[in-house]
Structures are given as C-alpha cells and as structure tokens.
Coordinates of C-alpha atoms in Angstrom, one line a residue:
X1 CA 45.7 -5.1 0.5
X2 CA 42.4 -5.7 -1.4
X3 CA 40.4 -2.3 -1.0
X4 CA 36.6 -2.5 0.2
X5 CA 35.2 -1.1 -2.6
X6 CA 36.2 -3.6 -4.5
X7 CA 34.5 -6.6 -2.7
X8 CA 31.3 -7.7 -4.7
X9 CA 27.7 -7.9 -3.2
X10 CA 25.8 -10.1 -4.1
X11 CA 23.8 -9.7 -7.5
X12 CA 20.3 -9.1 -6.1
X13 CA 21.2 -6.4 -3.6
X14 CA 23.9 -4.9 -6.6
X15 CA 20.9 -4.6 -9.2
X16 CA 18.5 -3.0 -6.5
X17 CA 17.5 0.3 -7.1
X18 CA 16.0 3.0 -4.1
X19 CA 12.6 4.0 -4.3
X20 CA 12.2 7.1 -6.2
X21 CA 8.8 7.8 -3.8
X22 CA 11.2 7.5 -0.9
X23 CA 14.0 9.6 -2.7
X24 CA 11.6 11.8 -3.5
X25 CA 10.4 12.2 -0.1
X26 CA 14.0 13.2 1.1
X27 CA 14.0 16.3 -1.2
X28 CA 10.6 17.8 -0.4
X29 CA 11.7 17.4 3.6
X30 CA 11.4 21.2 3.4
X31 CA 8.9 22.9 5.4
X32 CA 8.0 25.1 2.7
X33 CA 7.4 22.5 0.1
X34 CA 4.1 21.2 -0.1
X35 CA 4.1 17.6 -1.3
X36 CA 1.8 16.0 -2.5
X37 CA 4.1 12.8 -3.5
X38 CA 4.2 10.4 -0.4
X39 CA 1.0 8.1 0.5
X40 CA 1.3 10.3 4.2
X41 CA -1.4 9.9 6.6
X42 CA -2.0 13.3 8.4
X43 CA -0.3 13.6 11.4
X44 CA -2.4 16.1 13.4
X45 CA -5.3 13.0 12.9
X46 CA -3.2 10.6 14.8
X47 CA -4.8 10.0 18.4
X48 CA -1.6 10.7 19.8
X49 CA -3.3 11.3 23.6
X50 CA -5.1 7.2 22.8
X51 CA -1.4 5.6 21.7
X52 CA 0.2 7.1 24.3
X53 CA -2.3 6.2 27.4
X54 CA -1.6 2.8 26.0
X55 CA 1.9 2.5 26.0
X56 CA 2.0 4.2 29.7
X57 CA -1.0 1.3 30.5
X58 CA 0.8 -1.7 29.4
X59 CA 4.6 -0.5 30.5
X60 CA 2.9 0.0 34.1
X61 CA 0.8 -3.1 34.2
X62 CA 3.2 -5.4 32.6
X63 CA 6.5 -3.7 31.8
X64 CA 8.3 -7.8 32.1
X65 CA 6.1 -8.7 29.1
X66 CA 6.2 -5.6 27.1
X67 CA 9.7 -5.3 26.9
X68 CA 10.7 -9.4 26.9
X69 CA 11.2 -11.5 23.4
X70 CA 7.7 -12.8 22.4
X71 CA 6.5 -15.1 19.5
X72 CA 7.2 -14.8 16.6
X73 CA 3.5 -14.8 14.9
X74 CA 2.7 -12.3 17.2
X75 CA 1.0 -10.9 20.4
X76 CA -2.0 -13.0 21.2
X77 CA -4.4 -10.0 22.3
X78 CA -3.1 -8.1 19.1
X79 CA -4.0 -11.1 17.0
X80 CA -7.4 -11.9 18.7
X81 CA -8.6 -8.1 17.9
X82 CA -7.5 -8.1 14.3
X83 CA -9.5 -11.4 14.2
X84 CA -12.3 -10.2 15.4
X85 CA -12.1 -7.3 13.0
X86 CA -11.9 -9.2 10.4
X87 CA -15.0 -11.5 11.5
X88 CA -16.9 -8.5 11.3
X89 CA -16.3 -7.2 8.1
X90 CA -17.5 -10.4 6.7
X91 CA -14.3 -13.0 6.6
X92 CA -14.8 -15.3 9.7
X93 CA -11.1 -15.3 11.1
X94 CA -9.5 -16.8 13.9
X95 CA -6.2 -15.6 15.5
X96 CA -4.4 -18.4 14.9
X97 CA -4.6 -17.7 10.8
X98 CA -2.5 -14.6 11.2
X99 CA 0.8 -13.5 11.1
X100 CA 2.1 -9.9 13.2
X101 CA 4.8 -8.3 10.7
X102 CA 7.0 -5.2 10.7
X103 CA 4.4 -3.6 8.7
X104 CA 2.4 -5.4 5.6
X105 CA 5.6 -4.7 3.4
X106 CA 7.2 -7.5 5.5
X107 CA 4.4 -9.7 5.1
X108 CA 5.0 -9.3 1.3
X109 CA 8.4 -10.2 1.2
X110 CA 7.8 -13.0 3.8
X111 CA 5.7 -14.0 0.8
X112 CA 8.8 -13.7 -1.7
X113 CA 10.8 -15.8 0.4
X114 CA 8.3 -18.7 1.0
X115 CA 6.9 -18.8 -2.4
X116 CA 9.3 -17.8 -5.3
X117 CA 12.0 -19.2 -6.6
X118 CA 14.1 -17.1 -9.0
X119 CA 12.8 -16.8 -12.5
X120 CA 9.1 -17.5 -11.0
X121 CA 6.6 -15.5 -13.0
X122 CA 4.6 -13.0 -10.9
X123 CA 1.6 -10.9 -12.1
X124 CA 1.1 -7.5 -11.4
X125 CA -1.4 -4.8 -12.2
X126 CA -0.4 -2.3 -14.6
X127 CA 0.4 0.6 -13.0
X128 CA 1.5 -1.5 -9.8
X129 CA 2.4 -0.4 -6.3
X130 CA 6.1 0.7 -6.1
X131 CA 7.8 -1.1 -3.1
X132 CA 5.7 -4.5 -4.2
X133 CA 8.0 -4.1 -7.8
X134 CA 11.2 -4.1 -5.5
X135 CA 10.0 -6.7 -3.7
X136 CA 10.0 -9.5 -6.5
X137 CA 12.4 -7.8 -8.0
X138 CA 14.6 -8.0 -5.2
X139 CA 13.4 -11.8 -5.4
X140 CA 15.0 -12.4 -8.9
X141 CA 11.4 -13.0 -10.4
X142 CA 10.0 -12.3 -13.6
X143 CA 7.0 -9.8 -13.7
X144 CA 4.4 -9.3 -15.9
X145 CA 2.1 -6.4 -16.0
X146 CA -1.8 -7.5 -16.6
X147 CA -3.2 -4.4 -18.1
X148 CA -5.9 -2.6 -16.3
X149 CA -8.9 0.7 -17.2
X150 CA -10.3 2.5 -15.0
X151 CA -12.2 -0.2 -13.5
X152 CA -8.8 -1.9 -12.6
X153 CA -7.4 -5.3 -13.7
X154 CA -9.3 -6.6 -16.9
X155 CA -10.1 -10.4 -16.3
X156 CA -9.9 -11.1 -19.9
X157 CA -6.4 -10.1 -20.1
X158 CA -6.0 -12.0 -16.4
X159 CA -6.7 -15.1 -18.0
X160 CA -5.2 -14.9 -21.3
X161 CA -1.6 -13.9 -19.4
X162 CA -1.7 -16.4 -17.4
X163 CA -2.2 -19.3 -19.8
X164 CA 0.6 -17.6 -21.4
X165 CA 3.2 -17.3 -18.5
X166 CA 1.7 -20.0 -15.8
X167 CA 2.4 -17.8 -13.0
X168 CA 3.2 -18.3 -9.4
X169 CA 1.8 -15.8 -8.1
X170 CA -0.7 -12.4 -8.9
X171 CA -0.3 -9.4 -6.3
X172 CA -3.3 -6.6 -6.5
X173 CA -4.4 -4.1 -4.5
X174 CA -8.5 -4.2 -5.2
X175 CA -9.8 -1.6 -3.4
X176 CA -8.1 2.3 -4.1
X177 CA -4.9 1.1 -5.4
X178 CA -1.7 2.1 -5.3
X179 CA -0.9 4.2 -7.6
X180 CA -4.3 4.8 -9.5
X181 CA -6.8 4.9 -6.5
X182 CA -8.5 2.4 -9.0
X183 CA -11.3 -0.1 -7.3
X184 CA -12.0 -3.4 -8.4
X185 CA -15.8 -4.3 -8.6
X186 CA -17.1 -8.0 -7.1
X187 CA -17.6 -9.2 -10.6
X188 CA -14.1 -9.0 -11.4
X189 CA -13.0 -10.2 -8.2
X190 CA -15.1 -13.0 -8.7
X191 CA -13.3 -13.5 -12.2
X192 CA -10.0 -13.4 -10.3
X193 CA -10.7 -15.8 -8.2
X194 CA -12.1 -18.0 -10.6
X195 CA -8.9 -17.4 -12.9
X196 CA -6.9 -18.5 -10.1
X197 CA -8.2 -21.5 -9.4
X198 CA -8.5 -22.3 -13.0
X199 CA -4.7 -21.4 -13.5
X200 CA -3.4 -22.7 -10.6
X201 CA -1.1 -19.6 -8.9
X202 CA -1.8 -17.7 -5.6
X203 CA -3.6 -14.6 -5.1
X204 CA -1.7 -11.7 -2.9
X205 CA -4.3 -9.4 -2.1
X206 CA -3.1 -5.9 -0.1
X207 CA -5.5 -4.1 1.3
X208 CA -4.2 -1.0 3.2
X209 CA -6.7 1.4 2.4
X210 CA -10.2 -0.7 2.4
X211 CA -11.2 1.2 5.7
X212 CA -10.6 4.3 4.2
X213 CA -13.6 4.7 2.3
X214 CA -15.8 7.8 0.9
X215 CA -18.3 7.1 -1.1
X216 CA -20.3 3.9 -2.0
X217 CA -20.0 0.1 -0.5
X218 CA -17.7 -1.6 0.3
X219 CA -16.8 -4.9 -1.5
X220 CA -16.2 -8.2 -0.3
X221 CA -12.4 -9.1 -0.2
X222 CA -11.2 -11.8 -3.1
X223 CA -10.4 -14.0 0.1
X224 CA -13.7 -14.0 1.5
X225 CA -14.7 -15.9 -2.1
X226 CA -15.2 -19.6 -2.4
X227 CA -13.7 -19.5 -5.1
X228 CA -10.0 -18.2 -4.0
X229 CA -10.7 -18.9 -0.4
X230 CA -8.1 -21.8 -0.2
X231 CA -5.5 -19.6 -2.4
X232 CA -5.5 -15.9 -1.5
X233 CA -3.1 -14.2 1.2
X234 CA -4.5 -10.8 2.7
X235 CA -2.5 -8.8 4.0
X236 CA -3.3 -5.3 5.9
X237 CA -2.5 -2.8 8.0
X238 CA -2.4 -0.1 10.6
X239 CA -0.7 2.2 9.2
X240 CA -3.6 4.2 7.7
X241 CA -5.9 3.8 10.4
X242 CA -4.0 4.2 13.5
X243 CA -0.3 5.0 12.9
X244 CA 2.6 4.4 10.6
X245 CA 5.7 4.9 12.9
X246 CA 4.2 1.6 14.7
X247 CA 5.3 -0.3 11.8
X248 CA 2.4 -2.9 12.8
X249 CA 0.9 -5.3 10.0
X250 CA -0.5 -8.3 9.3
X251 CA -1.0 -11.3 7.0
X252 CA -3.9 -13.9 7.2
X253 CA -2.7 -17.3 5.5
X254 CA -3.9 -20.8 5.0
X255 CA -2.1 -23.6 7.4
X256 CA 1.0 -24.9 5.6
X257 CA 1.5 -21.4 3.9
X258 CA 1.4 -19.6 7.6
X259 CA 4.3 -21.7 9.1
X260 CA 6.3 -21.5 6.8
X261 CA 5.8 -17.5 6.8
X262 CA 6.3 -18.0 10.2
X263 CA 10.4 -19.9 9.8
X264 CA 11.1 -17.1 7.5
X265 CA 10.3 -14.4 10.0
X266 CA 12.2 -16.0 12.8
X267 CA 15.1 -16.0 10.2
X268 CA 14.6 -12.3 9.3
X269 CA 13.9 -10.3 12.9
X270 CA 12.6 -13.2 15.2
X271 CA 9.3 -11.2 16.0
X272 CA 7.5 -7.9 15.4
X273 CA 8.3 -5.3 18.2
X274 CA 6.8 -7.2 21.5
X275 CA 6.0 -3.2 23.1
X276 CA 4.4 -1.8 20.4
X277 CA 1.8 -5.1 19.6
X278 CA 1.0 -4.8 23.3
X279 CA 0.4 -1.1 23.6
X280 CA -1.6 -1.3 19.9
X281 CA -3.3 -4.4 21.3
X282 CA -4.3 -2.3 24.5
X283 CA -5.4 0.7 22.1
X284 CA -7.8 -1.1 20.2
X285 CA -8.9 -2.8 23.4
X286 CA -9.4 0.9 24.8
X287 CA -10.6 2.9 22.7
X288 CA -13.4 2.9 19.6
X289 CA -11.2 2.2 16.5
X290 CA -14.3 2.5 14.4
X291 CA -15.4 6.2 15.8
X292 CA -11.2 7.5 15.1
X293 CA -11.5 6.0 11.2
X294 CA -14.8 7.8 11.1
X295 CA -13.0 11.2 12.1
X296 CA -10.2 9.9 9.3
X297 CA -12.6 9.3 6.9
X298 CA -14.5 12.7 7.2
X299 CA -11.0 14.8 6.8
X300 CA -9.9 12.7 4.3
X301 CA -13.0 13.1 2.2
X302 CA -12.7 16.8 2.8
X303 CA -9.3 16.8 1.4
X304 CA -10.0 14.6 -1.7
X305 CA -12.7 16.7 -2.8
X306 CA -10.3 19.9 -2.3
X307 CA -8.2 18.4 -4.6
X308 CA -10.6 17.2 -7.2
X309 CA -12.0 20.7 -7.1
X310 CA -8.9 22.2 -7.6
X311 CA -7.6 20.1 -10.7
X312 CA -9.0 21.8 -13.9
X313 CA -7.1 24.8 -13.1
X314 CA -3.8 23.2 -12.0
X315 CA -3.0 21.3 -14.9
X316 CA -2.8 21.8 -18.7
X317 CA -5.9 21.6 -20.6
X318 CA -6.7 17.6 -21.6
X319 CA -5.2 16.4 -19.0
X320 CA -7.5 13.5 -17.2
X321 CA -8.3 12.2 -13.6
X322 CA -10.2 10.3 -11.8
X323 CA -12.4 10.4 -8.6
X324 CA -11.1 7.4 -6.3
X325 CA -14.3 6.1 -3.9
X326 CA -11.4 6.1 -0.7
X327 CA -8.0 5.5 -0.6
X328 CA -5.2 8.3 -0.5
X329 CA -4.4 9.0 -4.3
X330 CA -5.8 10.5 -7.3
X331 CA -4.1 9.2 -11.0
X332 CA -3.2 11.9 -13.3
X333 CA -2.7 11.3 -17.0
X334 CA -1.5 14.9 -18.6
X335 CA -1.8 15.2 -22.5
X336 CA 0.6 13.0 -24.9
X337 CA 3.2 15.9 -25.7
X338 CA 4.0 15.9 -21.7
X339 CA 6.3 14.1 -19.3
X340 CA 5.5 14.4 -16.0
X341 CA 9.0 13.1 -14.6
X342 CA 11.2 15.7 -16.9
X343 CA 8.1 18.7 -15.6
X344 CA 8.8 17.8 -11.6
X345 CA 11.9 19.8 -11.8
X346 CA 10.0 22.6 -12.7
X347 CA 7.7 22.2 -9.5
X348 CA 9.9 21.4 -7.2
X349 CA 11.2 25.2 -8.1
X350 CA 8.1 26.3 -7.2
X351 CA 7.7 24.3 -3.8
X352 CA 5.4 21.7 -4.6
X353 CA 6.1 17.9 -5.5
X354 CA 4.2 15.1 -7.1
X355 CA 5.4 11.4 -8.1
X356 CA 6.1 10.8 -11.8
X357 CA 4.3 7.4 -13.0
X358 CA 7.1 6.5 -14.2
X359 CA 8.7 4.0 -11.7
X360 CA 5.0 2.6 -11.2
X361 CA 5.0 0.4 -14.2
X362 CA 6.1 -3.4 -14.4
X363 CA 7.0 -3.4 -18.7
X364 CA 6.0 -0.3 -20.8
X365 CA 5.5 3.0 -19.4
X366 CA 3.6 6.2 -19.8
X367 CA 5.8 9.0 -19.1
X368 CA 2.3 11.6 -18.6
X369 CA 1.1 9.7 -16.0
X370 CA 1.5 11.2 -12.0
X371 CA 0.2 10.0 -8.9
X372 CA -1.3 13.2 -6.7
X373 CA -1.8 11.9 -3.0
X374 CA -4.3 14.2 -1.0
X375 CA -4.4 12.8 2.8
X376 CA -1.2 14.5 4.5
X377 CA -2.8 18.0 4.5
X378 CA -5.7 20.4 4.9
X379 CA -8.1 22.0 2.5
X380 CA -6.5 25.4 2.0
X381 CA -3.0 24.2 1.9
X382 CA -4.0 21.3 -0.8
X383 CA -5.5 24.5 -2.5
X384 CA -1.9 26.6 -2.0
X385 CA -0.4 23.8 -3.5
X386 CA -2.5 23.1 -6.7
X387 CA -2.3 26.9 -7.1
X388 CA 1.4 26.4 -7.2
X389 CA 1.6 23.6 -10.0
X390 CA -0.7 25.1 -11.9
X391 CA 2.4 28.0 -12.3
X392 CA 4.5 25.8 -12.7
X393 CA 3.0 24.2 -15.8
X394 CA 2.3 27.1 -17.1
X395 CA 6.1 28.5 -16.6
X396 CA 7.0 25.6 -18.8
X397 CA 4.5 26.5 -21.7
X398 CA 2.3 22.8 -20.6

C-alpha cells in the first residue's frame, strides 16, 4: 500500500514557505510578551458597539439576503460607498470598476492568476511587503528587487530594470510601505507612471494604509495619473480603518482586466462573505467613517511618537530610523557588526518581539535591518517594551 507521505504535491505549493511574520506571531501569542512584530491594528479602537448595530440591522431587516449566495464582484451598496469614497479623495470611481475580495491579499493574487504566467518577471521594491513575495512566488514568477532610499523606489533604477528585464508587472506600496513606512513623493509617482507606459508592464499599487496619515499631505494615487491611468490596479482595504477579522477588500480595475478578476474569483470562493459586505456596507452607511479614522489617526500618532521617542535608548548606539508620515511601521537598520534575526532570540527571552528584515527582501539582504510596528498598543506599554529591548541588546554586548 503506497503510504500518504509519500504522494507528491505539486511543486509550487512543495517550494512554499510560511510567513515568518505570521510564525512569528504564533510565538509571541503570550500575554506577557509585548510585540511589536505584527502590522496589528489596536483592538480596543475598533467600534465594536458601530459593527455590531450593523450586523443586528441588516440580519433583522433582511436576514434572506444577508445570509443567501450573492455576486461574485460584490455587494452593490458596499461597492457604491467605496466608490464614492474614492470619488472624493480625488479618483472619480464608479461601482461598477471594483472588485469585493477576501481581503486586498486576494485581490493580489487574483492579480497573479489573471496576469502571470510562470517565469513572468515582476518588480518589486526593495525591502518589499512579505505576503506580496509569496504571492508571485507562489505564482512561479521571477522577481526583481528595484532598489529604493529613504524616499522609496528610485525612478532611475525603475527604468533602467525594466529595459533590462521587460517586466509584466511592478507591485509598490507608495504611501507608508510595508516594511519601511517609506512614502513615495508625486514626482516619482509621476516617473512611475511614466516608466510604465514607456515600458509597457502594469502597475499594482496597494494602498492599505493611505488613510492612516500623521503628518503632511496626502498624495495623489499613481492611478489617479494620466499617465498610468489605463494601467495601474489599486487595491485597498478595511482592515486598518474599520476591522481586520471582516476580511473585506477591494480592487479597482480597468474593463477587460476586471472580468477576468472576476472568473478567477468565482473559481477560487465564488464571492466575498455576502453578511459581512452587507453589515460593513450598512456601517459605513450609518455611521461617520471619517470621524472613527480621525479617533485612529490621533492614537496612532500618539503611539508612533512614543516609539520614536523611545528609540535612542533601546537600541545600540549607530543604529538608524526613520520617522514614517502614517502608516503602522518604523524601519530599523542596527550597525554593520549586528544581525537582527540571530539577536530576536535574545528578546523574545526578555518578552518582547520585533520582525527581522530578513524575509522582506526579493535578491540580497541586510541582515541589520528590523521592522518595529507601533499601532497595536498604548504609550506606556510601547515605552515597557522598548525598555525591554533596550536589555536585551545590551545582555548581548550590541
């Protein structure tokens, strides 16, 4: 009898590797470990009273819809709303251009599946968002890291990759990316665009954390450019604004892109949970989404600052930071002799976590790099927790 273990997978899922963010995540479950490793909204922020009026509205008024099979782009109302959302923030949308996913990591690999073909060549920011590196992994693809400073991607090197590789596709996050909090300023997006339509390849631009803004302006999105207008995907979410466990996201795509986006889904889950589109549609229909991300945005400025502040005595002397405008993360480069994925032991012994850079990198990496996120708790525990690494670095002579 031929033993289970022995039947093959097939290659793509056999060479897939777990995320070390979510791995990590599973060994600082402990209540007494203060992490500051996962991209975690904080939870006492949530309008839990809001969510749940809405689920007990649209289970009473229409509990045949809410709980039937809907379509598969997604629940009118919810689409209209994001629309209009859009509209306002300067990118004229109409709710017939989106897509409803399972949260914007499916509309990403929707993406993977209508546009790459194994051995495809896919550009990526260098460091690069972690699950977006399984995701074209996962696809068979061949990625290329465009190097970035501290103003983000570099245009120059944009343009002189892509003439190089001819690429498919180039996936960024523009505004507090994930991992560096890095934003990318309209001139360059402007060069993007333009690199793009000189290059021919499609523009993925995620933008989960635009909303979640501190300091400064905000910048127009690469889609909203003539330029890339015809070419870019955005895709977003409510998982930073409203509430992750919802799993609710979205993708805004030209015509012939869309539909096919659309087959995929149906092949992959049919359609986006029809309750929780309803309830978030009636939410946002109910209550003043704007005034909650203002409430957000003041905590989460509080807590960024806390951990700016705390910094210089944490970690070893010439380490470097920066100071992210929004988003959830600051990027930490510790001095040359250091690796920050063979020092997380240490910290972990002392009850605190970060995320190594490590895993964040496409090609080359830089083992001193960490990602520090700040959002999931309060001032004087962010303070606790900084007061905690900074003994552990020292207990290892960093």
């Amino acid at each position: 009898m031929v033993r289970i273990e022995s039947l093959p997978l097939a290659a793509r899922a056999a060479a897939a590797n777990s995320s070390p963010v979510r791995d990590l995540l599973a060994l600082t479950a402990r209540p007494d470990v203060i992490s500051f490793s996962g991209g975690m909204p904080a939870p006492e922020l949530f309008d839990h009273t809001g969510i749940a009026e809405a689920f007990r509205t649209v289970l009473a008024d229409e509990p045949g819809r809410a709980l039937q099979y809907s379509t598969t782009e997604g629940d009118p109302a919810l689409r209209a709303v994001l629309a209009a959302r859009l509209t306002a923030r300067g990118l004229p949308t109409e709710p017939d251009e989106l897509i409803v996913s399972t949260g914007s990591q499916q509309a990403l690999t929707l993406l993977c599946g209508v546009l790459l073909e194994p051995d495809d060549v896919v550009l990526v920011e260098d460091p690069c968002y972690l699950a977006a590196l399984q995701a074209f992994r996962f696809a068979g693809v061949r990625v290329v890291a465009v190097p970035c400073d501290d103003g983000g991607l570099i245009p120059e090197e944009l343009a002189r990759i892509a003439a190089a590789h001819r690429p498919k596709l180039l996936y960024l996050v523009p505004s507090f990316q994930n991992p560096t909090g890095r934003t990318l300023s309209l001139p360059r997006r402007r060069a993007v665009a333009e690199i793009a339509a000189e290059h021919g390849f499609w523009i993925a631009e995620d933008d989960p954390y635009g909303e979640l803004r501190y300091d400064g302006t905000a910048e127009p999105w690469i889609a909203a450019l003539d330029a890339a207008a015809d070419r870019t995907v955005l895709m977003g979410s409510l998982s930073k604004i409203m509430a992750p466990g919802l799993r609710l996201g979205w993708m805004r795509a030209a015509g012939k892109l869309r539909r096919s986006c659309v087959i995929v889904k149906q092949s992959m889950d049919l359609h986006t949970s029809t309750v929780d589109q309803a309830a978030a549609a009636r939410y946002l229909r109910d209550n003043d989404l704007d005034a909650h991300i203002d409430r957000v945005r003041a905590a989460y400025r509080e807590r960024r600052d806390a951990l700016l502040s705390g910094l210089p005595e944490a970690l070893p002397a010439g380490s470097r930071w920066n100071r992210p405008d929004g988003g959830m993360f600051v990027w930490v480069r510790l001095p040359d002799d250091h690796d920050a994925g063979r020092l997380l032991h240490r910290a972990l012994e002392h009850d605190v976590a970060y995320v190594p850079g490590t895993p964040f990198y496409a090609e080359a990496v830089d083992p001193a790099t960490l990602r520090l996120s700040f959002t999931t708790y309060a001032p004087a525990v962010i303070t606790e927790g900084l007061a905690r690494l900074g003994k552990a670095f020292a207990a290892t002579g960093a």
